[in-house]
């Protein structure tokens, strides 16, 4: 079935690295996405990775993809208080063109 | 370039009433999607338009929900009659020419059914 799993909550100290993990089920997904939702705001596209890549780096963000284990992670270096938000992992279903989301990981950054 | 917009941002209605949500996609985007997040759970797909045609409506919960996209521009999602379990945040997203293009989301409409 279609299922994306994420841990619900992560708390880190400002300046530390944050790692948010996600597991998915469809091995044929072409793209995997990370979206960010700040309080009171909509879903902001943060980054994505193509399925033939193992890693993608974009400034403070690093995405790692392990296709064998169907595991995706998002690492935020030097986490800031402005990074506090809910982070959603999503896999793109090639067969139906829809995104399957996880429940979201609430990241709290402590000063 | 304007992003995806949704109206209203919040709606509070009583059980049994009707509510219509509106989504304006990014100009030129043929694909329009509706999703919703209920009770802090995962965001779930409702349906997908390609221009004015419904490509996939497999996620629509029941026949109380009706989505339209006349003329292939903005879309409306009507809930009639609303039930308590319909409360949640309804997101709209759009993508450009092909369905594999990245989906950009609007701010969502928070619906509360009392």
mmCIF file with all atom_site columns, C-alpha atoms in Angstrom, chain A residues 4-5 9 12-14 18 24 34 47 49 59 63-65 91 101 109:
data_model
loop_
_atom_site.group_PDB
_atom_site.id
_atom_site.type_symbol
_atom_site.label_atom_id
_atom_site.label_alt_id
_atom_site.label_comp_id
_atom_site.label_asym_id
_atom_site.label_entity_id
_atom_site.label_seq_id
_atom_site.pdbx_PDB_ins_code
_atom_site.Cartn_x
_atom_site.Cartn_y
_atom_site.Cartn_z
_atom_site.occupancy
_atom_site.B_iso_or_equiv
_atom_site.pdbx_formal_charge
_atom_site.auth_seq_id
_atom_site.auth_comp_id
_atom_site.auth_asym_id
_atom_site.auth_atom_id
_atom_site.pdbx_PDB_model_num
ATOM 1  C CA . UNK A 1 4   ? 5.033  7.330  4.243  1.00 0.00 ? 4   UNK A CA 1
ATOM 2  C CA . UNK A 1 5   ? 6.243  7.295  7.842  1.00 0.00 ? 5   UNK A CA 1
ATOM 3  C CA . UNK A 1 9   ? 8.686  15.394 16.906 1.00 0.00 ? 9   UNK A CA 1
ATOM 4  C CA . UNK A 1 12  ? 17.363 20.481 18.863 1.00 0.00 ? 12  UNK A CA 1
ATOM 5  C CA . UNK A 1 13  ? 19.460 23.301 20.244 1.00 0.00 ? 13  UNK A CA 1
ATOM 6  C CA . UNK A 1 14  ? 20.168 26.307 18.037 1.00 0.00 ? 14  UNK A CA 1
ATOM 7  C CA . UNK A 1 18  ? 18.834 18.413 12.729 1.00 0.00 ? 18  UNK A CA 1
ATOM 8  C CA . UNK A 1 24  ? 8.321  5.307  2.032  1.00 0.00 ? 24  UNK A CA 1
ATOM 9  C CA . UNK A 1 34  ? 10.492 17.797 1.486  1.00 0.00 ? 34  UNK A CA 1
ATOM 10 C CA . UNK A 1 47  ? 13.851 20.619 -1.727 1.00 0.00 ? 47  UNK A CA 1
ATOM 11 C CA . UNK A 1 49  ? 15.652 14.577 -4.892 1.00 0.00 ? 49  UNK A CA 1
ATOM 12 C CA . UNK A 1 59  ? 23.188 25.363 1.259  1.00 0.00 ? 59  UNK A CA 1
ATOM 13 C CA . UNK A 1 63  ? 19.027 15.171 1.444  1.00 0.00 ? 63  UNK A CA 1
ATOM 14 C CA . UNK A 1 64  ? 20.123 11.536 1.594  1.00 0.00 ? 64  UNK A CA 1
ATOM 15 C CA . UNK A 1 65  ? 18.284 8.791  -0.251 1.00 0.00 ? 65  UNK A CA 1
ATOM 16 C CA . UNK A 1 91  ? 6.762  10.644 -2.445 1.00 0.00 ? 91  UNK A CA 1
ATOM 17 C CA . UNK A 1 101 ? 2.674  12.581 2.475  1.00 0.00 ? 101 UNK A CA 1
ATOM 18 C CA . UNK A 1 109 ? 14.677 24.706 17.855 1.00 0.00 ? 109 UNK A CA 1
#
